[in-house]
PDB file of N, CA and C in Angstrom:
ATOM      1  N   MET A1280       0.786  -1.101   0.032  1.00  0.00           N
ATOM      2  CA  MET A1280      -0.014  -0.095   0.039  1.00  0.00           C
ATOM      3  C   MET A1280       0.873   1.186   0.081  1.00  0.00           C
ATOM      4  N   ALA A1281       0.622   2.072  -0.888  1.00  0.00           N
ATOM      5  CA  ALA A1281       1.303   3.522  -0.899  1.00  0.00           C
ATOM      6  C   ALA A1281       1.049   4.286   0.218  1.00  0.00           C
ATOM      7  N   GLU A1282       2.177   5.093   0.735  1.00  0.00           N
ATOM      8  CA  GLU A1282       1.957   5.934   1.750  1.00  0.00           C
ATOM      9  C   GLU A1282       2.139   7.404   1.236  1.00  0.00           C
ATOM     10  N   PHE A1283       0.968   8.227   1.493  1.00  0.00           N
ATOM     11  CA  PHE A1283       0.962   9.515   1.062  1.00  0.00           C
ATOM     12  C   PHE A1283       1.304  10.489   2.240  1.00  0.00           C
ATOM     13  N   VAL A1284       2.078  11.522   1.786  1.00  0.00           N
ATOM     14  CA  VAL A1284       2.581  12.562   2.824  1.00  0.00           C
ATOM     15  C   VAL A1284       2.285  13.861   2.145  1.00  0.00           C
ATOM     16  N   GLU A1285       1.523  14.806   3.132  1.00  0.00           N
ATOM     17  CA  GLU A1285       1.165  16.130   2.500  1.00  0.00           C
ATOM     18  C   GLU A1285       2.445  16.912   2.456  1.00  0.00           C
ATOM     19  N   LEU A1286       2.702  17.827   1.450  1.00  0.00           N
ATOM     20  CA  LEU A1286       3.844  18.414   1.178  1.00  0.00           C
ATOM     21  C   LEU A1286       3.700  19.791   2.023  1.00  0.00           C
ATOM     22  N   GLY A1287       4.890  20.129   2.612  1.00  0.00           N
ATOM     23  CA  GLY A1287       5.105  21.339   3.410  1.00  0.00           C
ATOM     24  C   GLY A1287       5.255  22.541   2.336  1.00  0.00           C
ATOM     25  N   MET A1288       5.409  23.637   2.812  1.00  0.00           N
ATOM     26  CA  MET A1288       5.548  24.807   1.835  1.00  0.00           C
ATOM     27  C   MET A1288       6.882  24.750   1.092  1.00  0.00           C
ATOM     28  N   ASP A1289       7.807  24.340   1.759  1.00  0.00           N
ATOM     29  CA  ASP A1289       9.140  24.301   0.930  1.00  0.00           C
ATOM     30  C   ASP A1289       9.072  23.317  -0.069  1.00  0.00           C
ATOM     31  N   GLU A1290       8.472  22.070   0.175  1.00  0.00           N
ATOM     32  CA  GLU A1290       8.403  21.093  -1.081  1.00  0.00           C
ATOM     33  C   GLU A1290       7.514  21.505  -1.953  1.00  0.00           C
ATOM     34  N   LEU A1291       6.299  22.123  -1.535  1.00  0.00           N
ATOM     35  CA  LEU A1291       5.248  22.687  -2.501  1.00  0.00           C
ATOM     36  C   LEU A1291       6.128  23.492  -3.535  1.00  0.00           C
ATOM     37  N   GLU A1292       6.868  24.562  -3.099  1.00  0.00           N
ATOM     38  CA  GLU A1292       7.558  25.367  -3.989  1.00  0.00           C
ATOM     39  C   GLU A1292       8.340  24.657  -4.929  1.00  0.00           C
ATOM     40  N   GLN A1293       9.076  23.680  -4.471  1.00  0.00           N
ATOM     41  CA  GLN A1293      10.127  22.884  -5.350  1.00  0.00           C
ATOM     42  C   GLN A1293       9.191  22.097  -6.439  1.00  0.00           C
ATOM     43  N   VAL A1294       8.148  21.647  -6.074  1.00  0.00           N
ATOM     44  CA  VAL A1294       7.490  20.724  -6.916  1.00  0.00           C
ATOM     45  C   VAL A1294       6.596  21.582  -8.096  1.00  0.00           C
ATOM     46  N   THR A1295       5.891  22.727  -7.423  1.00  0.00           N
ATOM     47  CA  THR A1295       4.968  23.297  -8.341  1.00  0.00           C
ATOM     48  C   THR A1295       5.194  24.801  -8.704  1.00  0.00           C
ATOM     49  N   GLY A1296       6.349  25.269  -8.074  1.00  0.00           N
ATOM     50  CA  GLY A1296       6.607  26.527  -8.374  1.00  0.00           C
ATOM     51  C   GLY A1296       5.860  27.564  -7.625  1.00  0.00           C
ATOM     52  N   GLY A1297       4.937  27.137  -6.716  1.00  0.00           N
ATOM     53  CA  GLY A1297       3.939  27.792  -6.005  1.00  0.00           C
ATOM     54  C   GLY A1297       4.623  28.541  -4.811  1.00  0.00           C
ATOM     55  N   ARG A1298       3.732  29.406  -4.266  1.00  0.00           N
ATOM     56  CA  ARG A1298       4.136  30.139  -3.127  1.00  0.00           C
ATOM     57  C   ARG A1298       2.842  30.395  -2.199  1.00  0.00           C
ATOM     58  N   THR A1299       3.041  30.832  -0.892  1.00  0.00           N
ATOM     59  CA  THR A1299       1.968  31.175  -0.181  1.00  0.00           C
ATOM     60  C   THR A1299       1.564  32.561  -0.524  1.00  0.00           C
ATOM     61  N   ALA A1300       0.327  32.732  -0.544  1.00  0.00           N
ATOM     62  CA  ALA A1300      -0.251  34.109  -0.732  1.00  0.00           C
ATOM     63  C   ALA A1300      -1.473  34.514   0.145  1.00  0.00           C
ATOM     64  N   THR A1301      -1.701  35.731   0.206  1.00  0.00           N
ATOM     65  CA  THR A1301      -2.898  36.092   1.079  1.00  0.00           C
ATOM     66  C   THR A1301      -4.004  36.626   0.052  1.00  0.00           C
ATOM     67  N   VAL A1302      -5.182  36.210   0.382  1.00  0.00           N
ATOM     68  CA  VAL A1302      -6.395  36.585  -0.489  1.00  0.00           C
ATOM     69  C   VAL A1302      -6.649  38.264   0.082  1.00  0.00           C
ATOM     70  N   ASN A1303      -6.661  39.101  -1.066  1.00  0.00           N
ATOM     71  CA  ASN A1303      -6.913  40.499  -0.722  1.00  0.00           C
ATOM     72  C   ASN A1303      -7.841  40.966  -1.757  1.00  0.00           C
ATOM     73  N   THR A1304      -9.201  41.108  -1.578  1.00  0.00           N
ATOM     74  CA  THR A1304      -9.998  41.522  -2.531  1.00  0.00           C
ATOM     75  C   THR A1304     -10.137  42.994  -2.641  1.00  0.00           C
ATOM     76  N   GLY A1305      -9.579  43.703  -1.619  1.00  0.00           N
ATOM     77  CA  GLY A1305      -9.543  45.235  -1.684  1.00  0.00           C
ATOM     78  C   GLY A1305     -10.807  45.734  -0.980  1.00  0.00           C
ATOM     79  N   THR A1306     -11.843  44.879  -0.709  1.00  0.00           N
ATOM     80  CA  THR A1306     -13.069  45.305  -0.222  1.00  0.00           C
ATOM     81  C   THR A1306     -13.386  44.181   0.904  1.00  0.00           C
ATOM     82  N   SER A1307     -14.624  44.466   1.486  1.00  0.00           N
ATOM     83  CA  SER A1307     -15.008  43.479   2.410  1.00  0.00           C
ATOM     84  C   SER A1307     -15.678  42.230   1.725  1.00  0.00           C
ATOM     85  N   ASP A1308     -15.897  42.129   0.430  1.00  0.00           N
ATOM     86  CA  ASP A1308     -16.397  40.995  -0.107  1.00  0.00           C
ATOM     87  C   ASP A1308     -15.347  39.868  -0.252  1.00  0.00           C
ATOM     88  N   ASN A1309     -15.822  38.596  -0.304  1.00  0.00           N
ATOM     89  CA  ASN A1309     -15.147  37.455  -0.209  1.00  0.00           C
ATOM     90  C   ASN A1309     -14.598  37.140  -1.790  1.00  0.00           C
ATOM     91  N   ALA A1310     -13.496  36.412  -1.715  1.00  0.00           N
ATOM     92  CA  ALA A1310     -12.982  36.079  -3.047  1.00  0.00           C
ATOM     93  C   ALA A1310     -13.637  34.766  -3.714  1.00  0.00           C
ATOM     94  N   ALA A1311     -14.089  34.726  -4.849  1.00  0.00           N
ATOM     95  CA  ALA A1311     -14.663  33.484  -5.311  1.00  0.00           C
ATOM     96  C   ALA A1311     -13.564  32.589  -5.921  1.00  0.00           C
ATOM     97  N   ILE A1312     -13.829  31.299  -5.487  1.00  0.00           N
ATOM     98  CA  ILE A1312     -12.869  30.304  -5.855  1.00  0.00           C
ATOM     99  C   ILE A1312     -13.643  29.452  -6.964  1.00  0.00           C
ATOM    100  N   ARG A1313     -13.155  29.227  -8.050  1.00  0.00           N
ATOM    101  CA  ARG A1313     -13.951  28.659  -9.229  1.00  0.00           C
ATOM    102  C   ARG A1313     -13.318  27.124  -9.579  1.00  0.00           C
ATOM    103  N   ASN A1314     -13.960  26.380 -10.140  1.00  0.00           N
ATOM    104  CA  ASN A1314     -13.605  25.098 -10.556  1.00  0.00           C
ATOM    105  C   ASN A1314     -12.877  25.034 -11.918  1.00  0.00           C
ATOM    106  N   ALA A1315     -12.704  26.344 -12.485  1.00  0.00           N
ATOM    107  CA  ALA A1315     -12.067  26.479 -13.786  1.00  0.00           C
ATOM    108  C   ALA A1315     -11.628  27.942 -13.922  1.00  0.00           C
ATOM    109  N   PRO A1316     -10.575  28.099 -14.696  1.00  0.00           N
ATOM    110  CA  PRO A1316     -10.254  29.596 -14.809  1.00  0.00           C
ATOM    111  C   PRO A1316     -11.416  30.286 -15.624  1.00  0.00           C
ATOM    112  N   GLY A1317     -11.527  31.693 -15.196  1.00  0.00           N
ATOM    113  CA  GLY A1317     -12.482  32.517 -15.884  1.00  0.00           C
ATOM    114  C   GLY A1317     -13.969  32.424 -15.191  1.00  0.00           C
ATOM    115  N   ASN A1318     -15.030  32.113 -15.903  1.00  0.00           N
ATOM    116  CA  ASN A1318     -16.223  32.056 -15.584  1.00  0.00           C
ATOM    117  C   ASN A1318     -16.781  30.617 -15.019  1.00  0.00           C
ATOM    118  N   GLY A1319     -15.811  29.844 -14.555  1.00  0.00           N
ATOM    119  CA  GLY A1319     -16.283  28.452 -14.040  1.00  0.00           C
ATOM    120  C   GLY A1319     -17.079  28.725 -12.818  1.00  0.00           C
ATOM    121  N   THR A1320     -17.706  27.573 -12.471  1.00  0.00           N
ATOM    122  CA  THR A1320     -18.523  27.564 -11.378  1.00  0.00           C
ATOM    123  C   THR A1320     -17.944  27.931 -10.006  1.00  0.00           C
ATOM    124  N   VAL A1321     -18.480  28.602  -9.098  1.00  0.00           N
ATOM    125  CA  VAL A1321     -17.980  29.077  -7.810  1.00  0.00           C
ATOM    126  C   VAL A1321     -18.120  27.909  -6.975  1.00  0.00           C
ATOM    127  N   ILE A1322     -17.032  27.458  -6.376  1.00  0.00           N
ATOM    128  CA  ILE A1322     -17.103  26.282  -5.536  1.00  0.00           C
ATOM    129  C   ILE A1322     -16.840  26.412  -4.077  1.00  0.00           C
ATOM    130  N   ALA A1323     -16.309  27.760  -3.907  1.00  0.00           N
ATOM    131  CA  ALA A1323     -15.932  28.288  -2.414  1.00  0.00           C
ATOM    132  C   ALA A1323     -15.779  29.705  -2.574  1.00  0.00           C
ATOM    133  N   SER A1324     -15.889  30.456  -1.308  1.00  0.00           N
ATOM    134  CA  SER A1324     -15.469  31.832  -1.107  1.00  0.00           C
ATOM    135  C   SER A1324     -14.539  31.882   0.009  1.00  0.00           C
ATOM    136  N   LEU A1325     -13.671  32.732  -0.143  1.00  0.00           N
ATOM    137  CA  LEU A1325     -12.650  32.936   0.938  1.00  0.00           C
ATOM    138  C   LEU A1325     -12.630  34.355   1.388  1.00  0.00           C
ATOM    139  N   PRO A1326     -12.601  34.758   2.669  1.00  0.00           N
ATOM    140  CA  PRO A1326     -12.460  36.074   3.239  1.00  0.00           C
ATOM    141  C   PRO A1326     -11.067  36.636   2.969  1.00  0.00           C
ATOM    142  N   ASN A1327     -10.982  37.973   3.053  1.00  0.00           N
ATOM    143  CA  ASN A1327      -9.741  38.663   2.934  1.00  0.00           C
ATOM    144  C   ASN A1327      -8.991  38.087   4.231  1.00  0.00           C
ATOM    145  N   GLY A1328      -7.578  37.907   3.917  1.00  0.00           N
ATOM    146  CA  GLY A1328      -6.554  37.440   4.829  1.00  0.00           C
ATOM    147  C   GLY A1328      -6.466  35.979   4.980  1.00  0.00           C
ATOM    148  N   THR A1329      -7.262  35.246   4.019  1.00  0.00           N
ATOM    149  CA  THR A1329      -7.093  33.793   4.061  1.00  0.00           C
ATOM    150  C   THR A1329      -5.752  33.509   3.250  1.00  0.00           C
ATOM    151  N   LEU A1330      -5.008  32.551   3.805  1.00  0.00           N
ATOM    152  CA  LEU A1330      -3.796  32.087   3.221  1.00  0.00           C
ATOM    153  C   LEU A1330      -4.101  30.923   2.322  1.00  0.00           C
ATOM    154  N   VAL A1331      -3.552  31.145   1.002  1.00  0.00           N
ATOM    155  CA  VAL A1331      -3.685  29.911   0.062  1.00  0.00           C
ATOM    156  C   VAL A1331      -2.188  29.579  -0.373  1.00  0.00           C
ATOM    157  N   ASP A1332      -2.105  28.550  -0.946  1.00  0.00           N
ATOM    158  CA  ASP A1332      -0.861  28.177  -1.745  1.00  0.00           C
ATOM    159  C   ASP A1332      -1.141  28.132  -3.109  1.00  0.00           C
ATOM    160  N   THR A1333      -0.258  28.837  -4.069  1.00  0.00           N
ATOM    161  CA  THR A1333      -0.491  28.771  -5.349  1.00  0.00           C
ATOM    162  C   THR A1333       0.147  27.704  -6.062  1.00  0.00           C
ATOM    163  N   VAL A1334      -0.433  27.114  -7.270  1.00  0.00           N
ATOM    164  CA  VAL A1334       0.088  25.920  -7.735  1.00  0.00           C
ATOM    165  C   VAL A1334       0.278  26.213  -9.223  1.00  0.00           C
ATOM    166  N   GLY A1335       1.561  26.018  -9.709  1.00  0.00           N
ATOM    167  CA  GLY A1335       1.850  26.258 -11.094  1.00  0.00           C
ATOM    168  C   GLY A1335       2.037  27.608 -11.491  1.00  0.00           C
ATOM    169  N   THR A1336       1.701  28.011 -12.743  1.00  0.00           N
ATOM    170  CA  THR A1336       1.734  29.403 -13.117  1.00  0.00           C
ATOM    171  C   THR A1336       0.383  29.922 -13.604  1.00  0.00           C
ATOM    172  N   PRO A1337       0.264  31.217 -13.704  1.00  0.00           N
ATOM    173  CA  PRO A1337      -1.087  31.833 -13.997  1.00  0.00           C
ATOM    174  C   PRO A1337      -1.361  31.494 -15.398  1.00  0.00           C
ATOM    175  N   VAL A1338      -2.737  31.403 -15.716  1.00  0.00           N
ATOM    176  CA  VAL A1338      -3.355  31.040 -16.963  1.00  0.00           C
ATOM    177  C   VAL A1338      -4.251  32.344 -17.332  1.00  0.00           C
ATOM    178  N   TYR A1339      -4.073  32.769 -18.670  1.00  0.00           N
ATOM    179  CA  TYR A1339      -4.862  33.893 -19.145  1.00  0.00           C
ATOM    180  C   TYR A1339      -6.271  33.365 -19.658  1.00  0.00           C
ATOM    181  N   ASP A1340      -7.291  34.099 -19.331  1.00  0.00           N
ATOM    182  CA  ASP A1340      -8.500  33.750 -19.864  1.00  0.00           C
ATOM    183  C   ASP A1340      -9.064  35.030 -20.700  1.00  0.00           C
ATOM    184  N   VAL A1341      -9.309  34.696 -21.997  1.00  0.00           N
ATOM    185  CA  VAL A1341      -9.651  35.829 -22.850  1.00  0.00           C
ATOM    186  C   VAL A1341     -10.944  36.393 -22.478  1.00  0.00           C
ATOM    187  N   GLY A1342     -11.902  35.580 -21.995  1.00  0.00           N
ATOM    188  CA  GLY A1342     -13.224  35.993 -21.713  1.00  0.00           C
ATOM    189  C   GLY A1342     -13.394  36.905 -20.575  1.00  0.00           C
ATOM    190  N   THR A1343     -12.550  36.786 -19.555  1.00  0.00           N
ATOM    191  CA  THR A1343     -12.539  37.750 -18.449  1.00  0.00           C
ATOM    192  C   THR A1343     -11.375  38.698 -18.561  1.00  0.00           C
ATOM    193  N   ASP A1344     -10.619  38.583 -19.558  1.00  0.00           N
ATOM    194  CA  ASP A1344      -9.381  39.390 -19.769  1.00  0.00           C
ATOM    195  C   ASP A1344      -8.367  39.462 -18.377  1.00  0.00           C
ATOM    196  N   ARG A1345      -8.225  38.351 -17.847  1.00  0.00           N
ATOM    197  CA  ARG A1345      -7.447  38.271 -16.471  1.00  0.00           C
ATOM    198  C   ARG A1345      -6.727  36.916 -16.449  1.00  0.00           C
ATOM    199  N   ASN A1346      -5.632  37.087 -15.593  1.00  0.00           N
ATOM    200  CA  ASN A1346      -4.832  35.928 -15.317  1.00  0.00           C
ATOM    201  C   ASN A1346      -5.569  35.098 -14.047  1.00  0.00           C
ATOM    202  N   TRP A1347      -5.500  33.862 -14.133  1.00  0.00           N
ATOM    203  CA  TRP A1347      -6.116  33.069 -13.016  1.00  0.00           C
ATOM    204  C   TRP A1347      -5.047  32.110 -12.657  1.00  0.00           C
ATOM    205  N   ILE A1348      -5.023  31.655 -11.307  1.00  0.00           N
ATOM    206  CA  ILE A1348      -4.014  30.702 -10.729  1.00  0.00           C
ATOM    207  C   ILE A1348      -4.738  29.722  -9.898  1.00  0.00           C
ATOM    208  N   MET A1349      -4.260  28.543 -10.025  1.00  0.00           N
ATOM    209  CA  MET A1349      -4.858  27.522  -9.132  1.00  0.00           C
ATOM    210  C   MET A1349      -4.288  27.595  -7.749  1.00  0.00           C
ATOM    211  N   VAL A1350      -5.182  27.363  -6.757  1.00  0.00           N
ATOM    212  CA  VAL A1350      -4.795  27.358  -5.412  1.00  0.00           C
ATOM    213  C   VAL A1350      -5.171  26.296  -4.619  1.00  0.00           C
ATOM    214  N   LYS A1351      -4.493  25.913  -3.506  1.00  0.00           N
ATOM    215  CA  LYS A1351      -4.899  25.118  -2.604  1.00  0.00           C
ATOM    216  C   LYS A1351      -4.991  25.808  -1.241  1.00  0.00           C
ATOM    217  N   PHE A1352      -6.185  25.445  -0.582  1.00  0.00           N
ATOM    218  CA  PHE A1352      -6.555  26.157   0.739  1.00  0.00           C
ATOM    219  C   PHE A1352      -7.352  25.162   1.590  1.00  0.00           C
ATOM    220  N   LYS A1353      -7.502  25.520   2.867  1.00  0.00           N
ATOM    221  CA  LYS A1353      -8.226  24.783   3.817  1.00  0.00           C
ATOM    222  C   LYS A1353      -9.419  25.160   3.991  1.00  0.00           C
ATOM    223  N   LYS A1354     -10.560  24.428   3.968  1.00  0.00           N
ATOM    224  CA  LYS A1354     -12.065  24.935   4.257  1.00  0.00           C
ATOM    225  C   LYS A1354     -12.553  23.808   5.058  1.00  0.00           C
ATOM    226  N   LYS A1355     -13.101  24.206   6.347  1.00  0.00           N
ATOM    227  CA  LYS A1355     -13.445  23.160   7.208  1.00  0.00           C
ATOM    228  C   LYS A1355     -12.847  21.914   7.335  1.00  0.00           C
ATOM    229  N   GLY A1356     -11.501  22.172   7.484  1.00  0.00           N
ATOM    230  CA  GLY A1356     -10.526  20.950   7.736  1.00  0.00           C
ATOM    231  C   GLY A1356     -10.226  20.233   6.596  1.00  0.00           C
ATOM    232  N   LYS A1357     -10.646  20.515   5.464  1.00  0.00           N
ATOM    233  CA  LYS A1357     -10.294  19.825   4.194  1.00  0.00           C
ATOM    234  C   LYS A1357      -9.375  20.803   3.348  1.00  0.00           C
ATOM    235  N   ILE A1358      -8.486  20.094   2.582  1.00  0.00           N
ATOM    236  CA  ILE A1358      -7.688  20.727   1.550  1.00  0.00           C
ATOM    237  C   ILE A1358      -8.196  20.638   0.301  1.00  0.00           C
ATOM    238  N   LEU A1359      -8.640  21.998  -0.267  1.00  0.00           N
ATOM    239  CA  LEU A1359      -9.369  21.886  -1.529  1.00  0.00           C
ATOM    240  C   LEU A1359      -8.353  22.741  -2.675  1.00  0.00           C
ATOM    241  N   THR A1360      -8.734  22.422  -3.916  1.00  0.00           N
ATOM    242  CA  THR A1360      -8.142  23.358  -4.958  1.00  0.00           C
ATOM    243  C   THR A1360      -9.098  23.900  -5.798  1.00  0.00           C
ATOM    244  N   GLY A1361      -8.811  25.042  -6.373  1.00  0.00           N
ATOM    245  CA  GLY A1361      -9.773  25.795  -7.201  1.00  0.00           C
ATOM    246  C   GLY A1361      -9.038  26.916  -7.880  1.00  0.00           C
ATOM    247  N   TRP A1362      -9.601  27.781  -8.583  1.00  0.00           N
ATOM    248  CA  TRP A1362      -8.893  28.679  -9.401  1.00  0.00           C
ATOM    249  C   TRP A1362      -9.497  30.158  -8.841  1.00  0.00           C
ATOM    250  N   ILE A1363      -8.462  31.178  -8.762  1.00  0.00           N
ATOM    251  CA  ILE A1363      -8.726  32.424  -8.260  1.00  0.00           C
ATOM    252  C   ILE A1363      -8.192  33.480  -9.164  1.00  0.00           C
ATOM    253  N   ALA A1364      -8.739  34.621  -9.322  1.00  0.00           N
ATOM    254  CA  ALA A1364      -8.190  35.633 -10.115  1.00  0.00           C
ATOM    255  C   ALA A1364      -6.791  35.925  -9.554  1.00  0.00           C
ATOM    256  N   ALA A1365      -5.719  36.074 -10.409  1.00  0.00           N
ATOM    257  CA  ALA A1365      -4.301  36.284 -10.055  1.00  0.00           C
ATOM    258  C   ALA A1365      -4.162  37.508  -9.086  1.00  0.00           C
ATOM    259  N   SER A1366      -4.779  38.605  -9.533  1.00  0.00           N
ATOM    260  CA  SER A1366      -4.555  39.759  -8.915  1.00  0.00           C
ATOM    261  C   SER A1366      -5.114  39.836  -7.437  1.00  0.00           C
ATOM    262  N   ILE A1367      -6.046  38.887  -7.202  1.00  0.00           N
ATOM    263  CA  ILE A1367      -6.500  38.794  -5.862  1.00  0.00           C
ATOM    264  C   ILE A1367      -5.357  38.310  -4.763  1.00  0.00           C
ATOM    265  N   VAL A1368      -4.468  37.720  -5.408  1.00  0.00           N
ATOM    266  CA  VAL A1368      -3.366  36.944  -4.456  1.00  0.00           C
ATOM    267  C   VAL A1368      -1.946  37.520  -4.898  1.00  0.00           C
ATOM    268  N   GLY A1369      -2.193  38.982  -5.341  1.00  0.00           N
ATOM    269  CA  GLY A1369      -0.790  39.689  -5.655  1.00  0.00           C
ATOM    270  C   GLY A1369      -0.221  39.453  -6.818  1.00  0.00           C
ATOM    271  N   LEU A1370      -0.659  38.666  -7.779  1.00  0.00           N
ATOM    272  CA  LEU A1370       0.015  38.413  -9.156  1.00  0.00           C
ATOM    273  C   LEU A1370      -0.544  39.259 -10.123  1.00  0.00           C
ATOM    274  N   LYS A1371       0.093  39.286 -11.219  1.00  0.00           N
ATOM    275  CA  LYS A1371      -0.173  40.249 -12.370  1.00  0.00           C
ATOM    276  C   LYS A1371      -1.764  39.923 -12.955  1.00  0.00           C
ATOM    277  N   ARG A1372      -2.332  40.950 -13.057  1.00  0.00           N
ATOM    278  CA  ARG A1372      -3.770  40.858 -13.625  1.00  0.00           C
ATOM    279  C   ARG A1372      -3.852  40.270 -15.002  1.00  0.00           C
ATOM    280  N   LYS A1373      -2.952  40.674 -15.924  1.00  0.00           N
ATOM    281  CA  LYS A1373      -3.086  40.376 -17.232  1.00  0.00           C
ATOM    282  C   LYS A1373      -1.679  40.355 -17.843  1.00  0.00           C
TER     283      LYS A1373
END
């Protein structure tokens, strides 16, 4: 049986090029986490100040004219993944 180990932040950066980032919408609104870049279905919302781990590199979506980045985050004790507008975690909008 295979043994699975959750990666720490240092290992995550080595494997995915990711980094820890803070959600910052610039308002009191929560950030939408989607199942795909652009206008994907909202699967979660995260308040300002939430720490997320970016995974990979941003993807540009023509329809929204924005960069999107996959993130890992904890919600109710579970580790989930989804897509967030890159500018909300301090990366280039486009």
